[in-house]
Coordinates of C-alpha atoms and ligand atoms in Angstrom, one line a residue:
X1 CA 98.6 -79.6 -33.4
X2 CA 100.1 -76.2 -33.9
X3 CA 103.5 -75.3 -35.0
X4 CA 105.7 -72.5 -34.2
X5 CA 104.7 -70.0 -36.2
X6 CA 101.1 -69.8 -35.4
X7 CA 101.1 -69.5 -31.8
X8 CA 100.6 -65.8 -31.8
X9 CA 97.7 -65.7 -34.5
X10 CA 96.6 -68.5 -32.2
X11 CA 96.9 -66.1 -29.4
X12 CA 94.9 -63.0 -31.2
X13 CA 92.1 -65.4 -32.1
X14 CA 91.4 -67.1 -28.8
X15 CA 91.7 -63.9 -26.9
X16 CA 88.7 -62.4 -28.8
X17 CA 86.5 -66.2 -28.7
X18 CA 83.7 -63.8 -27.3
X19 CA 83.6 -61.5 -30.1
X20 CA 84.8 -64.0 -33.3
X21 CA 82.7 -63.5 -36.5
X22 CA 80.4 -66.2 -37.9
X23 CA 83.0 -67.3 -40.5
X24 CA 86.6 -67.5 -41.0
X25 CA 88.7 -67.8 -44.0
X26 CA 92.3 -69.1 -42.9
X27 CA 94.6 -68.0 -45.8
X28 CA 98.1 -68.3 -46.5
X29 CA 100.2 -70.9 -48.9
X30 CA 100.5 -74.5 -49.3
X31 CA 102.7 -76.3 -46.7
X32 CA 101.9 -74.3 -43.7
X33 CA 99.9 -76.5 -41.7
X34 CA 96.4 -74.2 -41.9
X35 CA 93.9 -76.9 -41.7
X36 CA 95.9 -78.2 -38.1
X37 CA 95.5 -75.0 -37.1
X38 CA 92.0 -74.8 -38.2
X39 CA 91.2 -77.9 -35.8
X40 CA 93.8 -76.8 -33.3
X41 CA 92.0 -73.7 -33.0
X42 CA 88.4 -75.4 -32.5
X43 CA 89.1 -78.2 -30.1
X44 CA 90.5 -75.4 -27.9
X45 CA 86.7 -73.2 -28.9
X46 CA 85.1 -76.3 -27.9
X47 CA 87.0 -77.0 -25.1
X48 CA 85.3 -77.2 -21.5
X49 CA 87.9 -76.5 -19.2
X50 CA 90.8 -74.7 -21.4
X51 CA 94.0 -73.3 -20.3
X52 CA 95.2 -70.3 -19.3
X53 CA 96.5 -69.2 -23.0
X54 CA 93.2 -70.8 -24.1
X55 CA 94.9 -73.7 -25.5
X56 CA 92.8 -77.2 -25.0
X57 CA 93.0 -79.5 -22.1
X58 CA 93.2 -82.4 -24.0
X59 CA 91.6 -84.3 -21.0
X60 CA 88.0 -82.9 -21.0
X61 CA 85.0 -84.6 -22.4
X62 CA 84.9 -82.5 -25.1
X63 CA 88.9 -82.6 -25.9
X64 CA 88.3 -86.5 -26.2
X65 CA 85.7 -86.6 -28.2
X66 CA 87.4 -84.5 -30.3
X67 CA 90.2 -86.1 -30.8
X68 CA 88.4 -89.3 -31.1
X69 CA 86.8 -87.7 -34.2
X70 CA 83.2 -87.4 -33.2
X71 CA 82.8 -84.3 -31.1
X72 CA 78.7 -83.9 -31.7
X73 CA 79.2 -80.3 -32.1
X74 CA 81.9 -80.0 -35.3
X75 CA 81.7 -81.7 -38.6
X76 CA 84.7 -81.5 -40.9
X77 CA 83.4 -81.4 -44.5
X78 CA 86.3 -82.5 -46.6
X79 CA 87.1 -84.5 -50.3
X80 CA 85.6 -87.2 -48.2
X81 CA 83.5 -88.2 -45.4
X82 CA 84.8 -91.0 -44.7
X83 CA 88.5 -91.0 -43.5
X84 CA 91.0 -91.6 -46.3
X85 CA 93.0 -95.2 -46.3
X86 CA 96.4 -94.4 -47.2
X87 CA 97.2 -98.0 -48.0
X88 CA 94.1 -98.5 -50.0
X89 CA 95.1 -99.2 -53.6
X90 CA 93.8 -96.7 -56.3
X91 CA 92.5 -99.5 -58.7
X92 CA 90.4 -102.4 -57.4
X93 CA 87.9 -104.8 -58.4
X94 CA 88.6 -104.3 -62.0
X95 CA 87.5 -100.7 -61.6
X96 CA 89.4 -97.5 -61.3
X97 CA 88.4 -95.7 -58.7
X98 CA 89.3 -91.9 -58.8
X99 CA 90.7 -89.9 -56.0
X100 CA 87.9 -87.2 -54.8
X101 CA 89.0 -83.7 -56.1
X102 CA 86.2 -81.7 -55.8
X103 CA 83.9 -81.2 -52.6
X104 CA 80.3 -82.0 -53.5
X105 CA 77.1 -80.3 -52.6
X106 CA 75.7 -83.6 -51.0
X107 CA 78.4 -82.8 -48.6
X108 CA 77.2 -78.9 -48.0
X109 CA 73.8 -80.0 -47.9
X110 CA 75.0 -82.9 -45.7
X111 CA 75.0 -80.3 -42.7
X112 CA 71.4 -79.3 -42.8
X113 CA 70.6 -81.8 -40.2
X114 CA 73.4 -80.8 -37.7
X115 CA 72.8 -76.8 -38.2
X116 CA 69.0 -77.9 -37.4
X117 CA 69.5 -79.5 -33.7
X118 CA 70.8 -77.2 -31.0
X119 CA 73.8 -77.3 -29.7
X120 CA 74.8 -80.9 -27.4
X121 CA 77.1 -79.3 -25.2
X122 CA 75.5 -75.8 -25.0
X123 CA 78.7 -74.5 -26.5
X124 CA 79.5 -73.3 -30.0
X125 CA 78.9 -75.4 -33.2
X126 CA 82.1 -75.1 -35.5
X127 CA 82.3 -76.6 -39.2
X128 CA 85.7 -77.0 -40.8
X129 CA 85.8 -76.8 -44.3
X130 CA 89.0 -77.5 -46.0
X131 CA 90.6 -77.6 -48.4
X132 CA 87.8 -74.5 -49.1
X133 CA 89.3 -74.0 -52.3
X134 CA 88.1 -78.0 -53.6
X135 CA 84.3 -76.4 -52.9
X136 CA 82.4 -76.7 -56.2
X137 CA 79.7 -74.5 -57.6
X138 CA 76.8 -75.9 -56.8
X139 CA 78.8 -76.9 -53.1
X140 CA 79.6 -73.5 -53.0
X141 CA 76.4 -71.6 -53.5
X142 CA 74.8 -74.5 -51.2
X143 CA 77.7 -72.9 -48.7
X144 CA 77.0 -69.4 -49.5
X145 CA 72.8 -69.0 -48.1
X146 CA 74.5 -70.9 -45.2
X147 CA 76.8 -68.1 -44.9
X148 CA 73.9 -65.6 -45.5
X149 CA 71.7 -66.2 -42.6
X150 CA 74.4 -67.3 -39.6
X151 CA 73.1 -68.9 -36.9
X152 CA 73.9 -67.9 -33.7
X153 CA 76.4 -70.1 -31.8
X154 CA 77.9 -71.1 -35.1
X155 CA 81.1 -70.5 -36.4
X156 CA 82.8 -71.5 -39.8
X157 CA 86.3 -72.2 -40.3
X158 CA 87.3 -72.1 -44.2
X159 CA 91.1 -73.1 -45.5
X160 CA 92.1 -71.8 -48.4
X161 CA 95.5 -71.6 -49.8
X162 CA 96.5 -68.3 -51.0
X163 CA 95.2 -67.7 -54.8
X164 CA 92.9 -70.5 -54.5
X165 CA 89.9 -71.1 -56.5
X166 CA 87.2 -69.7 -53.6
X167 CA 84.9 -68.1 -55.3
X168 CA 84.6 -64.1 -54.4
X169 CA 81.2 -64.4 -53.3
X170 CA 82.4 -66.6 -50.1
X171 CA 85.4 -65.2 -49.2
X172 CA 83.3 -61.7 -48.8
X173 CA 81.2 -63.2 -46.4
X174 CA 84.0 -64.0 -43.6
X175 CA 87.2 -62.9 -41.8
X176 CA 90.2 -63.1 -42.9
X177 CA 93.0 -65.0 -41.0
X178 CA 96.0 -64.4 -42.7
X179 CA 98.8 -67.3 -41.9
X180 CA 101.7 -66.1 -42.7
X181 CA 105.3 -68.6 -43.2
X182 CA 107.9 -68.1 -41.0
X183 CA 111.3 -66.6 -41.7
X184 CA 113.8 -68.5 -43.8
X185 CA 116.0 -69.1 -40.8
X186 CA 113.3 -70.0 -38.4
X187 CA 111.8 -72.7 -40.8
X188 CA 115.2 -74.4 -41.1
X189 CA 116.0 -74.7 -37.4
X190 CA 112.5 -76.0 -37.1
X191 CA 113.3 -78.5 -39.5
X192 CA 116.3 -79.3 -38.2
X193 CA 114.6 -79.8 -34.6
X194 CA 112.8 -82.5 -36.6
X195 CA 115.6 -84.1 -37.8
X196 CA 115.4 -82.9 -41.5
X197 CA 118.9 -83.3 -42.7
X198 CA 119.8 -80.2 -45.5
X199 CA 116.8 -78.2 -44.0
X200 CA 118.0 -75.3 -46.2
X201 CA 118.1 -77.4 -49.7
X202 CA 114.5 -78.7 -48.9
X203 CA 112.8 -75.7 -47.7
X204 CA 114.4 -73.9 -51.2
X205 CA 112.2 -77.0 -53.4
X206 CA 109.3 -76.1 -51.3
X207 CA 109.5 -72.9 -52.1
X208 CA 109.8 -71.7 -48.6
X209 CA 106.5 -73.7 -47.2
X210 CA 108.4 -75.9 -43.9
X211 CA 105.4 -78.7 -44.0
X212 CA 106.0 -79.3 -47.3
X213 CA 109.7 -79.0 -46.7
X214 CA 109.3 -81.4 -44.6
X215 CA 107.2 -83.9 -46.6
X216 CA 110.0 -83.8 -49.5
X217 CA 112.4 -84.8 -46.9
X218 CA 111.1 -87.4 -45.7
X219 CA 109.9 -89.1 -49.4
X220 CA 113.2 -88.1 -51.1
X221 CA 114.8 -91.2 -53.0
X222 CA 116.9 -89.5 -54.6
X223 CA 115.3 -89.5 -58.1
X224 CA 115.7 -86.1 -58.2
X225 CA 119.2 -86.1 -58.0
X226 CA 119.6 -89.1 -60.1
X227 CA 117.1 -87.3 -63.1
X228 CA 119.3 -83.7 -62.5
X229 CA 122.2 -84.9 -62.2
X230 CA 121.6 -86.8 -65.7
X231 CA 120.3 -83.8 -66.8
X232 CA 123.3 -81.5 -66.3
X233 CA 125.6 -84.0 -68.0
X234 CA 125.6 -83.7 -72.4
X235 CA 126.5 -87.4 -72.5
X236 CA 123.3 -88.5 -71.6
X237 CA 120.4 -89.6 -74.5
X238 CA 116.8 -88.4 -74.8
X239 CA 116.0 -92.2 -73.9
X240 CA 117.9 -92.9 -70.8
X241 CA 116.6 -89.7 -69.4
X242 CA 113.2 -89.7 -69.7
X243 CA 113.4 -93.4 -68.4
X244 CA 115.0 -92.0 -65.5
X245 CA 111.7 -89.2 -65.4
X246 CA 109.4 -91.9 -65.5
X247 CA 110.3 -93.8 -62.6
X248 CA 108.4 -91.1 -60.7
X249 CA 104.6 -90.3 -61.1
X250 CA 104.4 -87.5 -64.0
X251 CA 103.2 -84.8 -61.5
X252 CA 106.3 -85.2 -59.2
X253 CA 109.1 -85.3 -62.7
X254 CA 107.3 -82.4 -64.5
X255 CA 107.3 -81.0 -61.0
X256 CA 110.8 -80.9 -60.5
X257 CA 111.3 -79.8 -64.3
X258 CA 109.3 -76.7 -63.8
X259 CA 111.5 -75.7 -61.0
X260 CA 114.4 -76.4 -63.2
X261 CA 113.4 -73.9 -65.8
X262 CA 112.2 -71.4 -63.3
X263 CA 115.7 -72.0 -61.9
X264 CA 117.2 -71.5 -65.6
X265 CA 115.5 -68.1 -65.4
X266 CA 116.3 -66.9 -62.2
X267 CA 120.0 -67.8 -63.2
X268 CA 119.8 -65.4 -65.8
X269 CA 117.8 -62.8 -64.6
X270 CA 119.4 -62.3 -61.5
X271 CA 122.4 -65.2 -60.7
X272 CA 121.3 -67.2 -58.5
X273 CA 118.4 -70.0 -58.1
X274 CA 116.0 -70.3 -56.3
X275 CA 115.3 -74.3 -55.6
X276 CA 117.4 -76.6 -56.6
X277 CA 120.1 -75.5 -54.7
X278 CA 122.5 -78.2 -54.9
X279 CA 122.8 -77.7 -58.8
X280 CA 124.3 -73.8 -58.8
X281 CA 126.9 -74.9 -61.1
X282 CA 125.3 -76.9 -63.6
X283 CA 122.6 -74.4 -63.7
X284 CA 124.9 -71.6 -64.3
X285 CA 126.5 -73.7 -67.2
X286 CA 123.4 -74.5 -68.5
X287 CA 121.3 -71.0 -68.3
X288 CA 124.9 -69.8 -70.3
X289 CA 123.2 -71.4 -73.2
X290 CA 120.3 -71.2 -72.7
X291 CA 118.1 -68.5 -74.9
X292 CA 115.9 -66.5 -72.2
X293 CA 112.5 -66.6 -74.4
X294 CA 113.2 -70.5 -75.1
X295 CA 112.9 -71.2 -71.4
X296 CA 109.8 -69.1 -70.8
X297 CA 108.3 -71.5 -74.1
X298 CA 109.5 -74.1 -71.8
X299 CA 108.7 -73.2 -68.8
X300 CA 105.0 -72.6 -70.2
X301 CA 105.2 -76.3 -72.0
X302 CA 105.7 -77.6 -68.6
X303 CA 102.9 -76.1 -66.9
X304 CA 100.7 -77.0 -69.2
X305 CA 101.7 -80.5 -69.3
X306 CA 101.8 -80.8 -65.5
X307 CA 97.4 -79.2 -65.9
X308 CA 97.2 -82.9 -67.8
X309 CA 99.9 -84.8 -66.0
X310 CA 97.7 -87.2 -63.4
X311 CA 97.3 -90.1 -66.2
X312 CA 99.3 -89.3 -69.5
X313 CA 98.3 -92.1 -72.3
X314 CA 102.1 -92.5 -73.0
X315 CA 104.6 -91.4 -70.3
X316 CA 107.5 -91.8 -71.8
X317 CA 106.7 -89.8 -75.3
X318 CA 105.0 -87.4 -72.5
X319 CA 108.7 -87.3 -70.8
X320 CA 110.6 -87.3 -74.1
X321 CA 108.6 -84.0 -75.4
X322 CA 109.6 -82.4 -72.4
X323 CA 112.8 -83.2 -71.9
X324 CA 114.0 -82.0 -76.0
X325 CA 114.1 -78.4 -75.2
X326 CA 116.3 -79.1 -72.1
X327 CA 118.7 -81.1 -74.2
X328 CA 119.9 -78.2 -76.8
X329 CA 120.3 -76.3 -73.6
X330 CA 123.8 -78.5 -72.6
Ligands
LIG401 ZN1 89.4 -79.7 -23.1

């Protein structure tokens, strides 16, 4: 899969597949699509019959075994090995199990085998690590002697998103690949292609990121609204909002708080905000009265709570803490 704006660093890639380094960092922000274009970009390297723009065939050997997941020559090292169930509950058995965050060196070390054999299609041998930045130390320095003595034949692909946690000593092994978002217009007639109603309002609470744009779209159930639009008005209590918060995971609430106050900010500073779009006039009343170094308290508050926020011990003393300093802003 590769979306609009990556054709041409598509392009520039492909068109030097002779002379590519041994390792790749693909860069840019969240909500781009890097890691599709990451496997976009190595089914068409591993592709036997390619087209003319060097895009796959999807119809080769290699195209459908890549698509079916076990070309012999790629490995994907991600959170997990094993494909993630979407449906699968979090809890179960009696036991909680905990999503994988971090990617291990068993993992790293995981490829020794596959870097060993030569190649089964006489072609390259590509491993995709993403998300890069999830890598940790011990996976990383596992990584890094990989990195130190390429093999020929081999080529790494690395995601990271842009101020990510890769450690120095990796990124200054590969190349580069800068993916850059496309222009505000572009993203919102892409999204509007793809049936995203109020393309402009969601790609402003991405942050200007048209995947993730498109993700809020598509799970908005208008809590949001519901929590802001209590928010905004004085008559509502401490209580009733912060049992409005908590009808959403913490992450998400404190999420949309954050961009509240940065909103509050930008209001102030220079008139206008920058996500929540379809709240210019309550954030206008509200950054009136609002004392510029209170928000930044608050706006630090927030992102400190949202650090801790994946299992609070009390969500709704978690919410009601957070929500105070909003309230004398009304
Ligand atoms: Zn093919």
């Amino acid at each position: 899969m590769i979306y609009p704006w990556q054709t041409s660093l598509f392009s520039q890639l492909i068109s030097r597949r002779a002379k590519l380094p041994h390792a790749l960092l693909i860069q840019g922000c969240a909500g781009l699509g890097k890691t599709d274009f990451a496997k976009y970009l190595a089914q068409s390297l591993l592709c036997e019959t390619p087209q003319n723009g060097g895009e796959a065939c999807g119809e080769c050997p290699a195209c459908r075994w890549f698509e079916a997941g076990h070309h012999p020559d790629f490995r994907w090292v991600s959170l997990q090995e094993e494909e993630a169930n979407d449906d699968e509950p979090l809890t179960g058995e009696g036991k909680t199990k905990k999503a994988p965050t971090q990617i291990t060196v068993d993992a790293v070390r995981g490829l020794s085998g596959f870097m060993a054999t030569s190649t089964h299609r006489q072609g390259l041998r590509i491993i995709l690590i993403a998300p890069a930045d999830a890598l940790n130390v011990h996976a990383a320095n596992a990584l890094l002697k990989m990195l130190e003595e390429p093999l020929p034949g081999t080529l790494f692909l690395l995601v990271s998103n842009e101020g990510g946690r890769l450690a120095p000593t990796i990124r200054s092994r590969c190349q580069r690949v800068l993916v850059n978002p496309p222009t505000a217009a572009d993203s919102q007639s892409w999204l509007a292609q793809q049936g995203v109603e109020q393309p402009q309002l969601f790609l402003a609470l991405a942050g200007g990121a048209p995947l993730e744009a498109m993700r809020l779209a598509a799970q908005d159930t208008g809590m949001r609204t519901s929590l802001l639009r209590q928010l905004s008005r004085r008559d509502s209590s401490l209580s009733q909002l912060s049992e409005q918060a908590i009808k959403m995971p913490a992450s998400e609430w404190i999420g949309w708080l954050q961009r509240w106050a940065h909103d509050l900010v930008e209001q102030k500073l220079v008139g206008h905000p920058r996500y929540h779009l379809d709240f210019g006039e309550a954030l206008e009343l509200m950054a009136g009265q609002a004392n510029l170094f209170d928000l930044l308290a608050w706006e630090r508050q927030l992102r400190e709570a949202r650090r801790l926020a994946n299992h609070p011990l009390n969500a709704r003393l978690l919410a009601e803490s957070l929500l105070i300093p909003c309230l004398a802003m009304r």
